[in-house]
Structure formats: C-alpha cells, structure tokens
PDB file of C-alpha atoms in Angstrom:
ATOM      1  CA  VAL H   1     210.550-121.442 121.989  1.00 40.00           C
ATOM      2  CA  VAL H   2     208.698-119.176 124.389  1.00 41.00           C
ATOM      3  CA  GLY H   3     210.384-116.108 122.911  1.00 43.00           C
ATOM      4  CA  LEU H   4     209.515-117.077 119.375  1.00 38.00           C
ATOM      5  CA  ALA H   5     205.963-117.920 120.328  1.00 42.00           C
ATOM      6  CA  SER H   6     205.530-114.564 122.025  1.00 41.00           C
ATOM      7  CA  ALA H   7     206.876-112.796 118.990  1.00 43.00           C
ATOM      8  CA  ALA H   8     204.439-114.651 116.769  1.00 44.00           C
ATOM      9  CA  ALA H   9     201.543-113.572 118.956  1.00 46.00           C
ATOM     10  CA  CYS H  10     202.527-109.938 118.404  1.00 50.00           C
ATOM     11  CA  ALA H  11     202.940-110.202 114.629  1.00 49.00           C
ATOM     12  CA  PRO H  12     201.466-107.329 112.621  1.00 52.00           C
ATOM     13  CA  SER H  13     198.282-108.268 110.817  1.00 52.00           C
ATOM     14  CA  THR H  14     195.446-106.651 108.956  1.00 53.00           C
ATOM     15  CA  PRO H  15     192.717-105.828 111.514  1.00 53.00           C
ATOM     16  CA  GLU H  16     189.953-106.736 109.071  1.00 60.00           C
ATOM     17  CA  THR H  17     191.285-110.197 108.235  1.00 62.00           C
ATOM     18  CA  GLY H  18     193.837-111.097 110.902  1.00 65.00           C
ATOM     19  CA  VAL H  19     196.089-112.349 108.103  1.00 69.00           C
ATOM     20  CA  THR H  20     199.858-111.975 108.551  1.00 69.00           C
ATOM     21  CA  PRO H  21     201.394-109.906 105.705  1.00 72.00           C
ATOM     22  CA  ALA H  22     203.118-111.708 102.866  1.00 76.00           C
ATOM     23  CA  GLY H  23     206.865-112.117 103.223  1.00 82.00           C
ATOM     24  CA  ASP H  24     206.770-112.784 106.973  1.00 89.00           C
ATOM     25  CA  PRO H  25     209.855-115.001 107.560  1.00 90.00           C
ATOM     26  CA  ARG H  26     207.992-117.135 110.100  1.00 89.00           C
ATOM     27  CA  VAL H  27     205.642-118.528 107.477  1.00 89.00           C
ATOM     28  CA  GLY H  28     206.538-122.075 106.469  1.00 90.00           C
ATOM     29  CA  LEU H  29     209.254-122.673 109.041  1.00 94.00           C
ATOM     30  CA  ARG H  30     210.444-126.277 109.304  1.00 95.00           C
ATOM     31  CA  ALA H  31     209.444-128.107 112.491  1.00 94.00           C
ATOM     32  CA  GLY H  32     211.730-130.286 114.598  1.00 91.00           C
ATOM     33  CA  GLN H  33     212.771-130.977 118.167  1.00 88.00           C
ATOM     34  CA  TYR H  34     216.365-129.838 117.726  1.00 89.00           C
ATOM     35  CA  ASN H  35     216.570-128.762 114.086  1.00 91.00           C
ATOM     36  CA  ALA H  36     213.525-126.517 113.696  1.00 93.00           C
ATOM     37  CA  ALA H  37     214.008-123.562 111.361  1.00 95.00           C
ATOM     38  CA  GLU H  38     214.097-120.151 113.040  1.00 93.00           C
ATOM     39  CA  ALA H  39     213.187-116.570 112.308  1.00 92.00           C
ATOM     40  CA  VAL H  40     214.530-114.098 114.862  1.00 89.00           C
ATOM     41  CA  SER H  41     214.024-110.321 114.973  1.00 88.00           C
ATOM     42  CA  ASN H  42     216.072-108.034 117.206  1.00 91.00           C
ATOM     43  CA  LEU H  43     217.577-110.973 119.092  1.00 93.00           C
ATOM     44  CA  ARG H  44     220.678-113.118 118.723  1.00 92.00           C
ATOM     45  CA  VAL H  45     220.862-116.744 119.806  1.00 92.00           C
ATOM     46  CA  ALA H  46     223.941-116.973 122.045  1.00 94.00           C
ATOM     47  CA  ALA H  47     223.887-120.730 122.632  1.00 95.00           C
ATOM     48  CA  LYS H  48     221.834-123.884 122.287  1.00 92.00           C
ATOM     49  CA  VAL H  49     222.316-126.748 124.717  1.00 93.00           C
ATOM     50  CA  ARG H  50     220.366-129.989 124.713  1.00 93.00           C
ATOM     51  CA  PRO H  51     218.993-131.313 128.010  1.00 93.00           C
ATOM     52  CA  PRO H  52     220.647-134.426 129.432  1.00 95.00           C
ATOM     53  CA  ALA H  53     219.306-137.935 128.971  1.00 93.00           C
ATOM     54  CA  GLY H  54     216.111-138.466 130.917  1.00 93.00           C
ATOM     55  CA  PHE H  55     215.056-134.853 130.414  1.00 96.00           C
ATOM     56  CA  ASP H  56     215.339-134.615 126.632  1.00 92.00           C
ATOM     57  CA  SER H  57     212.003-136.301 125.914  1.00 90.00           C
ATOM     58  CA  SER H  58     210.095-134.385 128.585  1.00 93.00           C
ATOM     59  CA  THR H  59     208.490-130.926 128.408  1.00 93.00           C
ATOM     60  CA  SER H  60     210.412-127.972 129.842  1.00 93.00           C
ATOM     61  CA  SER H  61     208.168-125.529 131.685  1.00 94.00           C
ATOM     62  CA  ASP H  62     209.703-122.479 133.329  1.00 93.00           C
ATOM     63  CA  LEU H  63     212.901-120.603 134.215  1.00 97.00           C
ATOM     64  CA  ALA H  64     214.130-118.857 137.352  1.00 98.00           C
ATOM     65  CA  PHE H  65     217.469-117.191 138.009  1.00 97.00           C
ATOM     66  CA  LYS H  66     219.889-116.960 140.922  1.00 97.00           C
ATOM     67  CA  GLY H  67     223.105-115.069 140.309  1.00 96.00           C
ATOM     68  CA  ASN H  68     224.869-116.692 137.361  1.00 97.00           C
ATOM     69  CA  TYR H  69     222.574-119.722 137.410  1.00 98.00           C
ATOM     70  CA  ALA H  70     219.469-120.497 135.377  1.00 98.00           C
ATOM     71  CA  ILE H  71     217.084-122.969 137.004  1.00 98.00           C
ATOM     72  CA  GLN H  72     214.946-124.809 134.482  1.00 97.00           C
ATOM     73  CA  GLY H  73     211.737-126.602 135.334  1.00 97.00           C
ATOM     74  CA  ASN H  74     211.060-129.793 133.411  1.00 97.00           C
ATOM     75  CA  TYR H  75     208.243-132.318 133.720  1.00 97.00           C
ATOM     76  CA  ASN H  76     210.893-134.837 134.772  1.00 97.00           C
ATOM     77  CA  GLY H  77     212.566-132.611 137.388  1.00 97.00           C
ATOM     78  CA  ILE H  78     214.906-129.644 137.697  1.00 98.00           C
ATOM     79  CA  LEU H  79     217.993-128.638 135.720  1.00 98.00           C
ATOM     80  CA  ILE H  80     220.454-125.986 136.882  1.00 98.00           C
ATOM     81  CA  TRP H  81     222.778-124.309 134.394  1.00 98.00           C
ATOM     82  CA  ASP H  82     225.805-122.112 134.980  1.00 98.00           C
ATOM     83  CA  ILE H  83     225.329-119.210 132.555  1.00 97.00           C
ATOM     84  CA  SER H  84     228.414-117.217 133.610  1.00 98.00           C
ATOM     85  CA  ASN H  85     229.434-117.505 129.955  1.00 98.00           C
ATOM     86  CA  PRO H  86     226.139-117.158 128.074  1.00 95.00           C
ATOM     87  CA  ASN H  87     227.804-118.476 124.932  1.00 97.00           C
ATOM     88  CA  ALA H  88     228.593-121.786 126.639  1.00 97.00           C
ATOM     89  CA  PRO H  89     226.122-122.736 129.415  1.00 97.00           C
ATOM     90  CA  GLN H  90     227.260-125.610 131.639  1.00 97.00           C
ATOM     91  CA  LEU H  91     224.947-128.088 133.364  1.00 98.00           C
ATOM     92  CA  VAL H  92     225.792-128.212 137.077  1.00 97.00           C
ATOM     93  CA  SER H  93     222.844-130.141 138.508  1.00 96.00           C
ATOM     94  CA  SER H  94     219.987-132.385 137.396  1.00 97.00           C
ATOM     95  CA  THR H  95     217.398-133.437 139.967  1.00 97.00           C
ATOM     96  CA  VAL H  96     214.914-136.113 138.953  1.00 97.00           C
ATOM     97  CA  CYS H  97     211.507-135.339 140.450  1.00 97.00           C
ATOM     98  CA  PRO H  98     208.701-136.026 137.953  1.00 97.00           C
ATOM     99  CA  ALA H  99     205.492-133.996 137.953  1.00 95.00           C
ATOM    100  CA  SER H 100     203.700-131.435 135.870  1.00 93.00           C
ATOM    101  CA  GLN H 101     204.218-128.488 135.657  1.00 94.00           C
ATOM    102  CA  ASN H 102     207.351-128.154 137.758  1.00 97.00           C
ATOM    103  CA  ASP H 103     207.222-124.365 137.344  1.00 97.00           C
ATOM    104  CA  VAL H 104     210.019-122.812 139.395  1.00 98.00           C
ATOM    105  CA  SER H 105     210.646-119.681 141.473  1.00 98.00           C
ATOM    106  CA  VAL H 106     213.601-118.666 143.642  1.00 98.00           C
ATOM    107  CA  PHE H 107     213.838-116.599 146.805  1.00 97.00           C
ATOM    108  CA  ASN H 108     217.331-116.400 148.309  1.00 96.00           C
ATOM    109  CA  ASN H 109     218.307-120.051 148.952  1.00 97.00           C
ATOM    110  CA  LEU H 110     214.793-121.423 148.532  1.00 98.00           C
ATOM    111  CA  LEU H 111     213.497-123.007 145.334  1.00 98.00           C
ATOM    112  CA  PHE H 112     209.738-123.426 144.916  1.00 98.00           C
ATOM    113  CA  VAL H 113     208.395-125.972 142.426  1.00 98.00           C
ATOM    114  CA  SER H 114     204.751-126.420 141.349  1.00 98.00           C
ATOM    115  CA  THR H 115     203.353-129.940 140.990  1.00 97.00           C
ATOM    116  CA  GLU H 116     199.909-130.713 139.665  1.00 94.00           C
ATOM    117  CA  GLY H 117     199.667-134.092 137.919  1.00 91.00           C
ATOM    118  CA  PHE H 118     198.675-137.394 139.493  1.00 93.00           C
ATOM    119  CA  ASN H 119     202.159-138.880 138.958  1.00 94.00           C
ATOM    120  CA  GLY H 120     203.966-136.626 141.460  1.00 96.00           C
ATOM    121  CA  ARG H 121     205.279-138.453 144.519  1.00 97.00           C
ATOM    122  CA  VAL H 122     206.304-137.146 147.926  1.00 97.00           C
ATOM    123  CA  ASP H 123     209.659-138.903 147.490  1.00 97.00           C
ATOM    124  CA  CYS H 124     210.241-137.646 143.906  1.00 97.00           C
ATOM    125  CA  GLY H 125     210.167-141.252 142.702  1.00 96.00           C
ATOM    126  CA  THR H 126     209.783-142.131 139.037  1.00 96.00           C
ATOM    127  CA  GLN H 127     207.289-144.974 139.450  1.00 96.00           C
ATOM    128  CA  GLY H 128     204.239-142.704 139.713  1.00 95.00           C
ATOM    129  CA  VAL H 129     201.227-143.421 141.917  1.00 96.00           C
ATOM    130  CA  GLN H 130     198.830-146.175 140.873  1.00 93.00           C
ATOM    131  CA  ASP H 131     196.064-145.801 143.475  1.00 95.00           C
ATOM    132  CA  SER H 132     193.356-143.161 143.050  1.00 94.00           C
ATOM    133  CA  VAL H 133     193.833-142.197 146.709  1.00 97.00           C
ATOM    134  CA  SER H 134     197.331-142.418 148.117  1.00 97.00           C
ATOM    135  CA  ALA H 135     199.504-140.871 150.820  1.00 97.00           C
ATOM    136  CA  GLU H 136     202.421-141.236 148.390  1.00 97.00           C
ATOM    137  CA  ARG H 137     201.011-138.663 145.943  1.00 97.00           C
ATOM    138  CA  HIS H 138     202.116-135.047 145.981  1.00 97.00           C
ATOM    139  CA  ARG H 139     200.172-132.214 144.408  1.00 97.00           C
ATOM    140  CA  GLY H 140     201.010-128.675 145.482  1.00 97.00           C
ATOM    141  CA  VAL H 141     204.336-126.890 145.999  1.00 98.00           C
ATOM    142  CA  ARG H 142     207.700-128.418 146.801  1.00 98.00           C
ATOM    143  CA  ILE H 143     210.336-126.421 148.670  1.00 98.00           C
ATOM    144  CA  PHE H 144     214.008-127.120 147.993  1.00 98.00           C
ATOM    145  CA  ASP H 145     217.032-125.771 149.846  1.00 98.00           C
ATOM    146  CA  ILE H 146     219.558-124.620 147.239  1.00 98.00           C
ATOM    147  CA  SER H 147     222.223-123.303 149.613  1.00 97.00           C
ATOM    148  CA  ASP H 148     224.419-125.712 147.668  1.00 97.00           C
ATOM    149  CA  ILE H 149     223.276-124.903 144.147  1.00 95.00           C
ATOM    150  CA  ARG H 150     224.808-128.134 142.867  1.00 95.00           C
ATOM    151  CA  SER H 151     222.826-130.299 145.246  1.00 96.00           C
ATOM    152  CA  PRO H 152     219.210-129.158 145.803  1.00 97.00           C
ATOM    153  CA  LYS H 153     217.604-130.738 148.870  1.00 98.00           C
ATOM    154  CA  LEU H 154     213.866-131.280 149.180  1.00 98.00           C
ATOM    155  CA  ILE H 155     212.808-129.984 152.590  1.00 98.00           C
ATOM    156  CA  LYS H 156     209.015-129.776 152.346  1.00 98.00           C
ATOM    157  CA  ASN H 157     206.025-130.895 150.283  1.00 98.00           C
ATOM    158  CA  VAL H 158     203.076-128.546 150.772  1.00 98.00           C
ATOM    159  CA  HIS H 159     199.843-130.204 149.620  1.00 97.00           C
ATOM    160  CA  THR H 160     196.941-128.337 148.007  1.00 97.00           C
ATOM    161  CA  CYS H 161     193.568-129.528 146.762  1.00 96.00           C
ATOM    162  CA  ARG H 162     194.107-128.875 143.048  1.00 95.00           C
ATOM    163  CA  GLY H 163     197.866-129.068 143.025  1.00 96.00           C
ATOM    164  CA  SER H 164     199.802-126.118 141.624  1.00 96.00           C
ATOM    165  CA  HIS H 165     199.840-125.365 137.930  1.00 95.00           C
ATOM    166  CA  THR H 166     201.983-122.333 138.683  1.00 95.00           C
ATOM    167  CA  HIS H 167     202.625-119.948 141.563  1.00 97.00           C
ATOM    168  CA  THR H 168     203.842-116.466 142.498  1.00 97.00           C
ATOM    169  CA  VAL H 169     206.236-115.659 145.338  1.00 98.00           C
ATOM    170  CA  HIS H 170     205.406-112.477 147.257  1.00 97.00           C
ATOM    171  CA  GLU H 171     207.622-110.583 149.686  1.00 96.00           C
ATOM    172  CA  ASP H 172     205.647-108.457 152.138  1.00 96.00           C
ATOM    173  CA  PRO H 173     207.592-105.254 152.978  1.00 95.00           C
ATOM    174  CA  TYR H 174     205.901-105.217 156.402  1.00 97.00           C
ATOM    175  CA  ASP H 175     206.708-108.838 157.216  1.00 97.00           C
ATOM    176  CA  ARG H 176     210.393-109.706 156.877  1.00 95.00           C
ATOM    177  CA  GLN H 177     210.026-112.971 158.789  1.00 98.00           C
ATOM    178  CA  ASN H 178     207.985-114.742 156.128  1.00 98.00           C
ATOM    179  CA  ILE H 179     207.393-114.936 152.417  1.00 97.00           C
ATOM    180  CA  TYR H 180     204.164-115.975 150.754  1.00 98.00           C
ATOM    181  CA  VAL H 181     203.512-118.283 147.821  1.00 98.00           C
ATOM    182  CA  TYR H 182     200.265-117.699 145.934  1.00 98.00           C
ATOM    183  CA  VAL H 183     199.154-120.965 144.318  1.00 97.00           C
ATOM    184  CA  SER H 184     197.103-121.342 141.152  1.00 92.00           C
ATOM    185  CA  GLY H 185     195.720-124.850 140.631  1.00 91.00           C
ATOM    186  CA  SER H 186     193.726-125.808 137.541  1.00 90.00           C
ATOM    187  CA  PHE H 187     193.540-129.598 137.647  1.00 92.00           C
ATOM    188  CA  VAL H 188     191.039-132.054 139.131  1.00 94.00           C
ATOM    189  CA  VAL H 189     190.250-131.556 142.811  1.00 96.00           C
ATOM    190  CA  ARG H 190     191.711-134.242 145.044  1.00 95.00           C
ATOM    191  CA  SER H 191     189.538-136.611 147.009  1.00 96.00           C
ATOM    192  CA  PRO H 192     188.984-135.486 150.617  1.00 96.00           C
ATOM    193  CA  ASN H 193     190.130-139.009 151.512  1.00 97.00           C
ATOM    194  CA  GLU H 194     193.551-138.058 150.161  1.00 97.00           C
ATOM    195  CA  LEU H 195     193.660-134.497 151.516  1.00 97.00           C
ATOM    196  CA  ALA H 196     191.181-133.409 154.161  1.00 96.00           C
ATOM    197  CA  GLY H 197     189.186-130.285 153.373  1.00 94.00           C
ATOM    198  CA  CYS H 198     189.097-130.714 149.601  1.00 96.00           C
ATOM    199  CA  GLU H 199     185.610-130.116 148.199  1.00 96.00           C
ATOM    200  CA  ARG H 200     184.814-131.159 144.618  1.00 94.00           C
ATOM    201  CA  ARG H 201     181.257-129.771 144.408  1.00 95.00           C
ATOM    202  CA  ILE H 202     180.956-126.262 143.008  1.00 94.00           C
ATOM    203  CA  ASP H 203     177.707-125.528 144.862  1.00 95.00           C
ATOM    204  CA  GLN H 204     179.418-125.679 148.256  1.00 94.00           C
ATOM    205  CA  PRO H 205     180.689-122.463 149.926  1.00 92.00           C
ATOM    206  CA  ASN H 206     184.104-124.043 150.573  1.00 92.00           C
ATOM    207  CA  THR H 207     184.501-125.463 147.062  1.00 94.00           C
ATOM    208  CA  SER H 208     188.082-126.100 146.010  1.00 94.00           C
ATOM    209  CA  LEU H 209     187.192-125.187 142.418  1.00 93.00           C
ATOM    210  CA  MET H 210     187.182-121.435 143.138  1.00 87.00           C
ATOM    211  CA  ARG H 211     190.132-121.178 145.472  1.00 86.00           C
ATOM    212  CA  ILE H 212     193.507-119.472 145.516  1.00 89.00           C
ATOM    213  CA  GLU H 213     195.721-120.931 148.209  1.00 93.00           C
ATOM    214  CA  VAL H 214     198.461-118.991 149.977  1.00 96.00           C
ATOM    215  CA  ILE H 215     201.432-120.711 151.600  1.00 98.00           C
ATOM    216  CA  LYS H 216     203.198-118.906 154.429  1.00 98.00           C
ATOM    217  CA  VAL H 217     206.900-119.778 154.555  1.00 98.00           C
ATOM    218  CA  PRO H 218     208.819-118.786 157.713  1.00 98.00           C
ATOM    219  CA  LEU H 219     212.328-117.890 156.569  1.00 97.00           C
ATOM    220  CA  ALA H 220     213.866-119.054 159.828  1.00 97.00           C
ATOM    221  CA  ASN H 221     212.383-122.527 159.305  1.00 98.00           C
ATOM    222  CA  PRO H 222     211.101-123.012 155.729  1.00 97.00           C
ATOM    223  CA  ALA H 223     210.219-126.641 156.402  1.00 97.00           C
ATOM    224  CA  ALA H 224     207.510-125.357 158.776  1.00 97.00           C
TER     225      ALA H 224
END
C-alpha cells in the first residue's frame, strides 16, 4: 500500500491543472481490504500474506529488516516474517503489544518500537489504561531484545512527554559504546503528574511541545 501510494504521489500531471492524464490505470481502482484492484508499474508482486488473527483488523505501520527477516509494526503489536523465500513469506513470531504507532527500527539484536497513544501499557496488556494519569501507561520507545528472533523480549520502556510517533536510530562513529534514538512525538503532552518534567504550555522555555528527545542506549546494557 505504501509503494502504491508513493507512486500515486509521483504521477505525471499537467502543471496548470494538476489533473492526471486520461488513461492512467490507477483511476477507478476497486477498493477493498484484501481484494483491492491494483495498478503496478516497474514492480512485480512476489507474494501476499494476510496478518494473523488479532492483527488483521489493526493498522500496520512500519517495516524493519534483520537478515532474512522482515519486522512489521502493527497497532496491535509486532509481526516477524521469514522472507528467505520472498515468494512464500512465513510468520515466525507475533508479539501482542498494543499502541500507536508501533513504528520499528533494528540495530543488531535490539528492536526499537515507538508508542504514542493513550492505550499503550508498560506490560503490553490489551486492556488499555482507563485513568487520565496512570503509572501503567507507556508513551515513548520500547526496547526489545531479539537475540532469539522468534521470541522478542521487552527489556525497557523509555517514557517521553509526547510519546513517540516515530524515531530514528543513529550510530555515532566516534562513540561505539552507545547508540542514540531520536524521538519525534506529535501527540498530546502528558500530565507532569504522570511523567515529571512534562510541560504543556507553549509559552514556557521548557515546553514539551517544541522538543526532540534523544535516548542514549548503552550497548553493553541496553536496559540502562
């Protein structure tokens, strides 16, 4: 879907009108969750695999890769696919851990997952969080150990004031002991009663509304 959407954004059009030329095969395509019509240029669909139950009605967000594995973020958790044979991907792991966006990145045996919505829990539970202020809520970046790719283990929840809509992992060539995760949050600022230091007012010098947060991850002890 992302590929097709990107292609559509780059469609040739008349500069004066912005109208796509007649005969474009994307015009009038049938919609559908699993049976949508397609128009593909310069690409070939190798395989289509439906997500497992519990993930099929939830939005998929992002992809990361480790060797022959594709790691798929989903608003209901994380799916890991063996893509050794790209014509027949095989599901090897499904980890339930609801939150939006659940964007994913990989560095060696570490998996980073962005969480932003109010329903994310520190224990990855499915019951959500009912209270407006709660120690059970997680908004920020989760760190999973994927040494065993078939059994991801949550080792740390790093909390941020606006959660993490997405993130970027940076490797500093002058610092081989750590990696850095740059966090972009775009949601409502948390109450300072839930996370100390969060400031909702934009007229304050330490406002959380204009902040990029950076997480330092020591490779020798990522949980720290």
